[in-house]
Each structure stands twice: as structure tokens, then as C-alpha cells.
């Protein structure tokens, strides 16, 4: 019960902080699209964010996860300061290099990402955001590694509020292209200064250690391709849509992905508490069993949540967005499930990191990426933006299946037959939704409820056990009060 409490507490607190930082932008999407006179402008803003994500992955080079892993290797504070300081100095160096490269090749980058070199000035803002965001990820890390939940919650609430407090006046003044990118830069600088003050004791330029850097790079370098692969999964489709269908189509797809990525609220809640839980419990005897159960439970939650998004997507878009964006409803369910499959991959993929073997993650993700890009190439001309969303989902499905098979053979995971059945049921539901009731809410709700009942029947024994644990805990608390 203590492990369950640790996991749920971290998910609730860190997850809540992450959810707030994701939920505010999600809530603001209908307002932003209402102010913008064309789908092109939202496409440009979202592609700027896509560029920052790509450049940041290169600049960080997997150092954040490597630092997080090494931080828990020993308990001495002096050792932890050395790890944090070395990671920060290295990340500052790589971030400056990426920043300079982006400035030099701004015309080429603008042509590739925005399909027009006239938007080179947007690349300037993206370069600054990359420099700030990459170093901020390291500077803010000790807050989470020390489990300072309240600080994390407050800062993740302030950051998006500050960003939209800046961007909305700019949008109302007609600065449609630079409003969101510029606001992100100002907000990022403010948060980095704040975390720098809060966590200054963990960083010192005099504590840079080449031996520690080598240890960090052994873990970090194999992770770099993983982050690039994740970028391809989540963002390459937007670039391909821009170049194959136009930046307006990318804007519609981006809005669809925003609703789809509402699942990142679940993913963020999970990720917020997962790293601390995973590494702090990695040496326990039942680690493999517990990790496998978490994978299955999160999978069932993902399936149920996606089923209801399938049912409600059309009506949400019809209610919240202008008719120009209505087409985006069809991509939302696919893109809702995709980040959840990424979450499931990270749950089981973490087993490789625990045993300090990161290269299999790269190879497995690479296979899914190749399928994603190839499917995009054929599906986008054939099915439009829906083809891109299907390609993203298919890529994650393949990666998850391969990862499960490999880990089971290595005895690092145990998968039950009931989860296989649950997965098949979910696949059938998605096909039926697309063919018969994507715009029929009553039929959809009935079908989703049938799916929920099926999941409850499959995991009835686990639900009963959870109920008994909660009831037992409640009785103990009542006896203490007496």
C-alpha cells in the first residue's frame, strides 16, 4: 500500500502541476483560433513550437533523463551537486551551439518548417526559446528530484498564465504570427530565473567533473535518438502536411491535435510522478510484476478515455471552433490515443534504463518511426490530415508491441492474456467508430459503455482487491481517530 500511495501521491501532485500547464493552453485554443483570422496563423505558431521541440531535443541530448537517473545512484549531497552542475554546464554549451546554428541557417529552416523563408524571423524567436527551454529543463530538475511538490505546482500554474497574459494582447493588436512564440520566450526566461534562484545550491561552475560527464553521456547519448524519434512521432506529420497540403491544413491538424493531446493531461499526470517512483523503487524484489501491472492498468484507462473521446470529438469541435476547423475532429481520437501509447511505452521502456541498457529503446522506437514516416508519405495524399493521425497511431502501436515482446523474452515484463483481449476489443471499437458512428453521439455512448463493461469484467478481481485495500485503509484511519 505504501508503494501505491507513493505512486498515486506523486501522480496527483506532480501530475496536477503538469495538467495545469497543459490544460490552460488547451482551454485557450478556442479563444486563440477565434481571434486569428486564418488557419495559417495557428499553423505557423504551432510549427514554431514544433521547431523548438526538435532543436531542444538536440540541445539537451538526453542529459535530463541521465541526470535524473544518476541523481538517485548515491545519497551524498556533494555527489548530487556534482551531477547537477556537470549536466547544466554541458547543456549550456550544447544549447549555445544549437542556437547559433539556427541563426545561421534560419532561411533553410524557415523553408522546411514553414514552407516559406519569409518566416525566418520566427526562427529567431524559436532559437531563443530553444536556448532558454533547454537550460531551464536542467535548472528546474532539482525541484522534482527533491520531491518539492508545492513549488512544482505553483510554478506550473504561473508559467502558462504568464504566457497567455502576454500573447492575448499581442493577438488583439494584430501580431498574429509572433504573439505565441514571443510570449513563450518571455515566460520561459521568467521561469528559468525563478528556478535558478530556488535551486542555485545544486549548481556550481566549479563542480564540473569530466568523470561524471562521461558517466552521464554513457546514458544520455543513446537516449538522444529516442527524443528525436519522439519528435518524428509527434511533430513530423505537421511538417509533412505543410509541405504536401499547405500551412492552412497544418493549422487545422494542429487544432485537432490539441484536442487529441488532451490525453497528455493523463500522460503528464503519469510522467510527473513516474520518474521519481520508478527510480526510487527500481531495486525492489517485485519490481517487474509491479511495473507490468502499472502498464496494464494505465492501458485500460487509456482505452476507456479514448472511447469517449471518439464519441464526443465531433460535438466538441462543432461547439468550440469555427467551421474552418471542424474537419479537425476526425484526427482527435487517433492523436488522443497516441500519447497514451507513448506513456505505455515509457512505462515498460523504463525497464531498459533500470538495467542501464538504453540502446534497445532506440532500435524499437526507430522501427515505429520508419513505419510512421512511410505511412505518412502514402496516407497524407490519400486520406489528408486523417492519414497523418493514423500514421502516428500505427507507429506507436508497432513500437509498443515490439517492446512488450522483447521485454517478456528478457523476463523484464509479464503480460496477461486479459490485456491482449482488452486490446483487441479496443481495436474493434475504433474501427466501428470510424465506419458507423463518428458523428452519432447516442450510438457512440452506448458502444463506449459496452467497452467499459467489458474492461470491468476482465479486471474484476483487481478492482475487488483495490476496493478491499482502500476499505482496509479507511478502517485503520477511523480507528486511529478514535
Coordinates of C-alpha atoms in Angstrom, one line a residue:
X1 CA 0.0 0.0 0.0
X2 CA 3.0 2.3 0.7
X3 CA 4.2 1.9 -2.9
X4 CA 0.7 2.6 -4.2
X5 CA 0.5 5.7 -2.0
X6 CA 3.9 6.9 -3.3
X7 CA 2.9 6.4 -6.9
X8 CA -0.6 8.0 -6.6
X9 CA 0.6 10.9 -4.5
X10 CA 3.3 11.8 -7.0
X11 CA 0.9 11.4 -9.9
X12 CA -1.6 13.7 -8.2
X13 CA 0.7 16.4 -7.2
X14 CA 3.3 16.5 -10.0
X15 CA 0.6 15.4 -12.4
X16 CA -1.7 18.2 -11.2
X17 CA 1.1 20.7 -11.8
X18 CA 1.7 19.3 -15.3
X19 CA -2.0 19.1 -16.0
X20 CA -2.4 22.8 -15.2
X21 CA 0.4 23.7 -17.5
X22 CA -1.2 21.7 -20.3
X23 CA -4.9 22.4 -19.5
X24 CA -4.6 26.2 -19.7
X25 CA -3.2 26.1 -23.3
X26 CA -5.9 23.6 -24.2
X27 CA -8.6 25.8 -22.8
X28 CA -7.2 28.8 -24.7
X29 CA -7.1 27.1 -28.1
X30 CA -10.8 28.1 -29.0
X31 CA -10.1 31.6 -27.9
X32 CA -6.9 31.9 -29.9
X33 CA -8.4 30.4 -33.0
X34 CA -11.4 32.8 -32.7
X35 CA -9.0 35.8 -32.7
X36 CA -6.8 34.6 -35.5
X37 CA -8.4 35.4 -38.9
X38 CA -6.9 32.4 -40.7
X39 CA -5.9 28.8 -40.0
X40 CA -2.5 29.7 -41.4
X41 CA -1.6 31.7 -38.4
X42 CA -2.3 28.9 -35.9
X43 CA -0.3 26.6 -38.2
X44 CA 2.7 28.9 -38.0
X45 CA 2.6 29.3 -34.3
X46 CA 2.3 25.5 -33.7
X47 CA 5.1 24.8 -36.2
X48 CA 7.3 27.2 -34.3
X49 CA 6.7 25.1 -31.2
X50 CA 7.4 22.0 -33.3
X51 CA 10.8 23.5 -34.3
X52 CA 11.6 24.3 -30.7
X53 CA 10.9 20.8 -29.6
X54 CA 13.2 19.4 -32.3
X55 CA 16.0 21.8 -31.5
X56 CA 15.6 21.3 -27.8
X57 CA 15.9 17.5 -28.1
X58 CA 19.3 18.0 -29.8
X59 CA 20.4 20.6 -27.3
X60 CA 19.6 18.5 -24.2
X61 CA 21.0 15.3 -25.8
X62 CA 19.2 13.1 -23.2
X63 CA 21.1 14.8 -20.4
X64 CA 17.9 15.4 -18.3
X65 CA 17.0 11.7 -18.0
X66 CA 20.6 10.8 -17.5
X67 CA 20.9 13.3 -14.7
X68 CA 17.7 12.1 -13.1
X69 CA 18.9 8.5 -13.2
X70 CA 22.4 9.3 -11.7
X71 CA 20.9 11.6 -9.1
X72 CA 19.5 8.6 -7.3
X73 CA 22.6 6.5 -7.6
X74 CA 24.1 7.8 -4.4
X75 CA 22.8 9.6 -1.3
X76 CA 25.7 12.0 -0.7
X77 CA 24.7 15.7 -1.4
X78 CA 28.2 16.5 -2.7
X79 CA 27.8 13.8 -5.4
X80 CA 24.3 15.1 -6.4
X81 CA 25.6 18.7 -6.7
X82 CA 28.4 17.4 -9.0
X83 CA 25.9 15.6 -11.2
X84 CA 23.6 18.6 -11.5
X85 CA 26.4 21.1 -12.1
X86 CA 28.0 18.9 -14.8
X87 CA 24.7 18.3 -16.6
X88 CA 23.9 22.1 -16.6
X89 CA 27.3 23.2 -17.9
X90 CA 27.2 20.6 -20.7
X91 CA 23.6 21.6 -21.6
X92 CA 24.5 25.3 -21.7
X93 CA 27.4 24.5 -24.1
X94 CA 25.2 22.4 -26.5
X95 CA 22.3 24.8 -26.3
X96 CA 24.5 27.7 -27.4
X97 CA 25.8 25.7 -30.4
X98 CA 22.2 24.8 -31.5
X99 CA 21.2 28.5 -31.0
X100 CA 24.0 29.7 -33.3
X101 CA 23.2 27.0 -35.9
X102 CA 19.6 28.0 -36.0
X103 CA 20.5 31.7 -36.6
X104 CA 22.9 30.8 -39.4
X105 CA 20.6 28.5 -41.2
X106 CA 17.4 30.5 -40.5
X107 CA 16.3 30.7 -44.2
X108 CA 16.7 27.0 -44.8
X109 CA 14.9 26.1 -41.5
X110 CA 12.0 28.5 -42.4
X111 CA 11.6 27.0 -45.8
X112 CA 11.5 23.5 -44.3
X113 CA 9.2 24.1 -41.3
X114 CA 7.0 26.9 -42.6
X115 CA 7.3 26.2 -46.4
X116 CA 8.4 29.9 -46.8
X117 CA 11.7 31.6 -46.0
X118 CA 9.8 34.8 -45.3
X119 CA 9.2 33.5 -41.8
X120 CA 12.9 33.4 -41.0
X121 CA 12.2 36.0 -38.2
X122 CA 10.1 33.4 -36.5
X123 CA 13.2 31.1 -36.4
X124 CA 14.9 33.9 -34.4
X125 CA 12.3 33.6 -31.7
X126 CA 12.4 29.8 -31.9
X127 CA 16.2 29.8 -31.4
X128 CA 15.9 31.9 -28.2
X129 CA 13.1 29.7 -26.9
X130 CA 15.3 26.6 -27.5
X131 CA 18.2 28.2 -25.6
X132 CA 16.0 29.1 -22.7
X133 CA 13.9 25.9 -22.6
X134 CA 16.9 23.5 -22.9
X135 CA 18.8 25.0 -19.9
X136 CA 15.6 25.6 -17.9
X137 CA 14.8 21.8 -18.0
X138 CA 18.1 21.2 -16.1
X139 CA 17.8 24.2 -13.8
X140 CA 14.3 23.1 -12.7
X141 CA 15.0 19.4 -12.3
X142 CA 16.2 19.5 -8.7
X143 CA 12.7 20.7 -7.7
X144 CA 11.2 17.4 -8.9
X145 CA 14.1 15.3 -7.8
X146 CA 13.8 16.6 -4.2
X147 CA 10.0 15.9 -4.4
X148 CA 9.1 19.6 -3.8
X149 CA 5.6 19.2 -4.8
X150 CA 4.1 22.6 -3.8
X151 CA 6.8 24.5 -5.6
X152 CA 6.3 22.5 -8.8
X153 CA 2.5 23.0 -8.6
X154 CA 2.8 26.8 -8.2
X155 CA 5.4 27.3 -11.0
X156 CA 3.4 25.2 -13.5
X157 CA 0.4 27.3 -12.8
X158 CA 2.1 30.6 -13.2
X159 CA 4.0 29.8 -16.4
X160 CA 1.1 29.3 -18.8
X161 CA -0.9 32.2 -17.2
X162 CA 2.0 34.5 -17.8
X163 CA 2.4 33.3 -21.4
X164 CA -1.2 33.9 -22.4
X165 CA -1.3 37.1 -20.4
X166 CA 1.3 38.3 -22.9
X167 CA 0.1 36.7 -26.1
X168 CA -3.6 37.6 -26.0
X169 CA -3.0 41.4 -26.0
X170 CA -0.5 40.9 -28.9
X171 CA -3.1 38.9 -30.8
X172 CA -5.7 41.5 -30.3
X173 CA -3.2 44.1 -31.6
X174 CA -2.8 42.1 -34.8
X175 CA 0.5 40.4 -34.2
X176 CA -0.8 37.0 -35.2
X177 CA 2.5 35.4 -36.2
X178 CA 4.8 36.3 -33.3
X179 CA 2.3 36.5 -30.4
X180 CA 2.5 33.0 -29.2
X181 CA 6.3 32.4 -29.9
X182 CA 7.3 35.7 -28.3
X183 CA 5.1 35.0 -25.2
X184 CA 6.7 31.6 -24.8
X185 CA 10.2 33.2 -24.8
X186 CA 9.3 35.8 -22.2
X187 CA 7.5 33.2 -20.0
X188 CA 10.5 30.8 -20.3
X189 CA 13.0 33.4 -19.3
X190 CA 10.9 34.3 -16.3
X191 CA 10.6 30.7 -15.1
X192 CA 14.3 30.0 -15.6
X193 CA 15.2 32.9 -13.4
X194 CA 12.8 31.7 -10.8
X195 CA 14.1 28.1 -10.8
X196 CA 17.7 29.5 -10.8
X197 CA 17.0 31.3 -7.6
X198 CA 15.2 28.3 -6.0
X199 CA 17.8 25.6 -7.0
X200 CA 21.0 27.6 -7.0
X201 CA 22.6 25.5 -4.3
X202 CA 22.6 22.5 -6.7
X203 CA 24.7 24.2 -9.3
X204 CA 28.2 25.5 -9.4
X205 CA 30.5 26.1 -12.3
X206 CA 33.4 24.9 -10.2
X207 CA 31.8 21.5 -9.7
X208 CA 32.1 20.4 -13.4
X209 CA 33.5 16.9 -13.4
X210 CA 34.7 15.2 -16.6
X211 CA 34.4 11.8 -15.0
X212 CA 30.8 12.4 -14.1
X213 CA 30.2 13.8 -17.6
X214 CA 31.4 10.5 -19.1
X215 CA 29.0 8.6 -16.9
X216 CA 26.2 10.9 -17.8
X217 CA 27.0 10.7 -21.6
X218 CA 27.0 6.9 -21.4
X219 CA 23.3 7.1 -20.5
X220 CA 22.5 10.3 -22.4
X221 CA 23.9 9.8 -25.9
X222 CA 21.9 6.6 -26.6
X223 CA 18.8 8.5 -25.4
X224 CA 19.2 11.3 -27.9
X225 CA 17.9 9.3 -30.9
X226 CA 14.9 8.4 -28.7
X227 CA 13.9 12.1 -28.3
X228 CA 14.4 12.7 -32.0
X229 CA 12.2 9.7 -32.7
X230 CA 9.5 11.0 -30.3
X231 CA 9.7 14.3 -32.2
X232 CA 9.1 12.5 -35.5
X233 CA 6.2 10.6 -34.0
X234 CA 4.5 13.8 -32.6
X235 CA 5.6 16.5 -35.0
X236 CA 7.0 15.3 -38.3
X237 CA 3.5 14.8 -39.6
X238 CA 2.8 18.6 -39.2
X239 CA 5.9 19.4 -41.3
X240 CA 4.8 16.9 -44.0
X241 CA 1.3 18.2 -44.1
X242 CA 2.6 21.8 -44.5
X243 CA 4.7 20.7 -47.5
X244 CA 2.1 18.4 -49.0
X245 CA -1.2 20.1 -48.3
X246 CA -0.3 23.6 -47.2
X247 CA 0.1 25.5 -44.0
X248 CA -3.6 26.1 -43.6
X249 CA -4.2 22.3 -43.4
X250 CA -1.4 22.1 -40.8
X251 CA -3.3 24.7 -38.8
X252 CA -6.5 22.5 -38.8
X253 CA -4.4 19.5 -38.0
X254 CA -2.7 21.3 -35.1
X255 CA -6.1 22.3 -33.6
X256 CA -7.2 18.7 -33.9
X257 CA -4.0 17.5 -32.3
X258 CA -4.6 20.0 -29.4
X259 CA -7.9 18.3 -28.5
X260 CA -6.3 14.9 -29.2
X261 CA -3.4 15.8 -27.0
X262 CA -5.8 16.4 -24.1
X263 CA -4.6 12.9 -23.3
X264 CA -1.4 14.5 -22.3
X265 CA -3.2 15.6 -19.2
X266 CA -3.3 11.9 -18.3
X267 CA 0.2 11.4 -19.7
X268 CA 1.6 14.4 -17.7
X269 CA -0.1 13.2 -14.5
X270 CA 1.6 9.9 -15.0
X271 CA 5.0 11.3 -16.0
X272 CA 5.0 13.8 -13.2
X273 CA 5.2 11.1 -10.6
X274 CA 6.6 8.2 -12.6
X275 CA 10.3 9.0 -12.8
X276 CA 10.6 9.5 -9.1
X277 CA 8.6 6.4 -8.3
X278 CA 10.4 4.3 -11.0
X279 CA 13.9 5.0 -9.9
X280 CA 13.2 5.1 -6.2
X281 CA 11.7 1.6 -6.3
X282 CA 13.9 0.1 -9.0
X283 CA 15.8 -2.3 -6.6
X284 CA 12.7 -3.9 -5.0
X285 CA 12.0 -7.6 -5.4
X286 CA 8.6 -7.4 -7.1
X287 CA 9.6 -4.6 -9.5
X288 CA 8.9 -6.5 -12.7
X289 CA 5.5 -7.6 -11.5
X290 CA 4.5 -4.1 -10.2
X291 CA 5.8 -2.4 -13.4
X292 CA 3.8 -4.8 -15.6
X293 CA 0.6 -4.2 -13.6
X294 CA 1.0 -0.5 -13.9
X295 CA 1.4 -0.9 -17.7
X296 CA -1.9 -2.9 -17.9
X297 CA -3.9 -0.6 -15.6
X298 CA -2.8 2.5 -17.5
X299 CA -3.6 0.8 -20.7
X300 CA -7.1 0.1 -19.7
X301 CA -7.6 3.7 -18.5
X302 CA -6.2 4.8 -21.9
X303 CA -8.7 2.7 -23.8
X304 CA -11.7 3.8 -21.8
X305 CA -10.7 7.5 -22.1
X306 CA -10.1 7.2 -25.9
X307 CA -13.5 5.5 -26.4
X308 CA -15.3 8.6 -25.0
X309 CA -13.2 11.0 -27.0
X310 CA -14.2 9.1 -30.1
X311 CA -17.8 9.6 -29.2
X312 CA -17.5 13.3 -28.3
X313 CA -14.9 14.6 -30.7
X314 CA -17.3 15.8 -33.4
X315 CA -19.6 17.6 -31.0
X316 CA -16.7 19.3 -29.1
X317 CA -15.4 20.7 -32.4
X318 CA -18.8 21.8 -33.5
X319 CA -19.4 23.6 -30.2
X320 CA -16.0 25.2 -29.6
X321 CA -14.5 26.0 -33.0
X322 CA -15.2 28.0 -36.1
X323 CA -16.4 25.9 -39.1
X324 CA -12.9 26.3 -40.7
X325 CA -11.6 23.9 -38.0
X326 CA -14.4 21.3 -37.9
X327 CA -12.5 18.9 -40.1
X328 CA -10.0 18.5 -37.3
X329 CA -12.4 16.4 -35.3
X330 CA -11.6 13.2 -37.1
X331 CA -7.9 13.3 -36.1
X332 CA -8.5 14.0 -32.5
X333 CA -9.2 10.4 -31.3
X334 CA -6.2 9.0 -33.1
X335 CA -4.0 11.7 -31.6
X336 CA -5.6 11.3 -28.2
X337 CA -4.6 7.6 -28.0
X338 CA -1.1 8.1 -29.5
X339 CA 0.4 10.0 -26.5
X340 CA -1.1 7.4 -24.2
X341 CA 0.6 4.6 -26.1
X342 CA 3.8 6.7 -25.7
X343 CA 3.1 6.7 -22.0
X344 CA 2.7 2.9 -22.0
X345 CA 6.0 2.6 -24.0
X346 CA 7.8 4.7 -21.4
X347 CA 6.4 2.5 -18.5
X348 CA 7.9 -0.7 -20.0
X349 CA 10.8 1.0 -21.7
X350 CA 12.0 2.2 -18.4
X351 CA 13.0 -1.4 -17.6
X352 CA 15.9 -1.0 -20.1
X353 CA 17.0 2.2 -18.3
X354 CA 16.8 0.4 -14.9
X355 CA 19.3 -2.2 -16.1
X356 CA 21.3 0.5 -17.9
X357 CA 20.7 -0.7 -21.4
X358 CA 19.2 2.2 -23.4
X359 CA 20.1 1.1 -26.9
X360 CA 17.1 -1.3 -27.3
X361 CA 14.8 1.6 -26.8
X362 CA 16.4 3.4 -29.7
X363 CA 16.1 0.4 -32.1
X364 CA 12.5 -0.3 -31.1
X365 CA 11.4 3.3 -31.5
X366 CA 13.3 3.6 -34.8
X367 CA 11.2 0.7 -36.2
X368 CA 8.0 2.5 -35.3
X369 CA 9.3 5.8 -36.7
X370 CA 10.1 4.3 -40.1
X371 CA 6.6 2.9 -40.3
X372 CA 5.2 6.3 -39.2
X373 CA 7.1 8.3 -41.9
X374 CA 6.4 5.8 -44.7
X375 CA 2.7 5.6 -43.7
X376 CA 2.5 9.4 -43.7
X377 CA 4.0 9.5 -47.1
X378 CA 1.3 7.4 -48.6
X379 CA -1.7 8.2 -46.3
X380 CA -1.5 12.0 -46.4
X381 CA -2.1 12.4 -50.1
X382 CA -4.8 9.6 -49.9
X383 CA -6.6 10.5 -46.7
X384 CA -5.5 14.1 -46.0
X385 CA -4.9 15.0 -42.3
X386 CA -6.6 11.9 -41.1
X387 CA -3.9 9.8 -42.8
X388 CA -1.3 11.6 -40.8
X389 CA -3.0 10.9 -37.5
X390 CA -3.5 7.2 -38.4
X391 CA 0.2 7.0 -39.3
X392 CA 1.2 8.4 -35.9
X393 CA -1.0 5.9 -34.1
X394 CA 0.2 2.9 -36.1
X395 CA 3.8 3.8 -35.4
X396 CA 3.2 3.8 -31.6
X397 CA 1.2 0.5 -31.8
X398 CA 4.1 -1.2 -33.6
X399 CA 6.7 0.2 -31.1
X400 CA 4.7 -1.0 -28.1
X401 CA 4.2 -4.5 -29.5
X402 CA 7.8 -4.9 -30.2
X403 CA 8.9 -3.6 -26.8
X404 CA 6.5 -5.9 -25.0
X405 CA 7.8 -9.0 -26.9
X406 CA 11.4 -8.1 -26.2
X407 CA 10.9 -7.4 -22.5
X408 CA 8.9 -10.6 -22.0
X409 CA 11.7 -12.6 -23.5
X410 CA 14.2 -10.8 -21.2
X411 CA 12.0 -11.6 -18.2
X412 CA 11.6 -7.9 -17.5
X413 CA 7.9 -7.9 -18.1
X414 CA 4.8 -10.2 -17.6
X415 CA 1.8 -9.6 -19.8
X416 CA -1.6 -11.2 -19.0
X417 CA -3.9 -12.7 -21.7
X418 CA -6.7 -10.5 -20.4
X419 CA -4.8 -7.3 -21.5
X420 CA -4.4 -8.9 -25.0
X421 CA -8.2 -9.4 -25.1
X422 CA -8.8 -5.8 -23.9
X423 CA -6.5 -4.5 -26.7
X424 CA -8.4 -6.5 -29.4
X425 CA -11.7 -5.1 -28.1
X426 CA -10.4 -1.6 -28.3
X427 CA -9.2 -2.1 -31.9
X428 CA -12.6 -3.3 -32.9
X429 CA -14.3 -0.3 -31.2
X430 CA -12.0 2.1 -33.1
X431 CA -12.9 0.5 -36.5
X432 CA -16.6 0.5 -35.7
X433 CA -16.5 4.2 -34.6
X434 CA -14.8 5.4 -37.8
X435 CA -17.1 3.4 -40.1
X436 CA -20.5 3.8 -38.4
X437 CA -20.9 6.4 -35.6
X438 CA -18.2 9.0 -35.7
X439 CA -21.0 11.7 -35.7
X440 CA -23.7 9.8 -33.9
X441 CA -23.4 10.5 -30.2
X442 CA -26.1 8.2 -28.8
X443 CA -24.8 5.1 -30.7
X444 CA -21.3 6.1 -29.7
X445 CA -22.1 6.5 -26.0
X446 CA -23.8 3.1 -25.9
X447 CA -20.8 1.4 -27.6
X448 CA -18.4 3.1 -25.2
X449 CA -20.4 1.9 -22.2
X450 CA -20.3 -1.6 -23.6
X451 CA -16.5 -1.3 -23.8
X452 CA -16.3 -0.1 -20.2
X453 CA -18.3 -3.1 -19.0
X454 CA -16.0 -5.4 -20.9
X455 CA -13.0 -3.9 -19.2
X456 CA -14.6 -4.1 -15.8
X457 CA -15.4 -7.8 -16.3
X458 CA -11.8 -8.5 -17.5
X459 CA -10.3 -6.7 -14.4
X460 CA -13.0 -7.5 -11.9
X461 CA -10.6 -9.3 -9.4
X462 CA -8.2 -6.4 -9.4
X463 CA -11.0 -3.9 -8.8
X464 CA -12.2 -6.0 -5.9
X465 CA -8.7 -6.2 -4.4
X466 CA -8.3 -2.4 -4.8
X467 CA -11.7 -1.9 -3.0
X468 CA -10.6 -4.1 -0.1
X469 CA -7.3 -2.2 0.2
X470 CA -9.0 1.2 0.2
X471 CA -11.6 0.0 2.7
X472 CA -9.0 -1.5 5.0
X473 CA -7.0 1.7 4.9
X474 CA -10.1 3.7 5.7
X475 CA -10.9 1.5 8.7
X476 CA -7.4 1.9 10.0
X477 CA -7.7 5.7 9.8
X478 CA -11.1 5.6 11.6
X479 CA -9.6 3.5 14.4
X480 CA -6.7 6.0 14.8
X481 CA -9.2 8.9 15.0
X482 CA -11.0 7.1 17.8

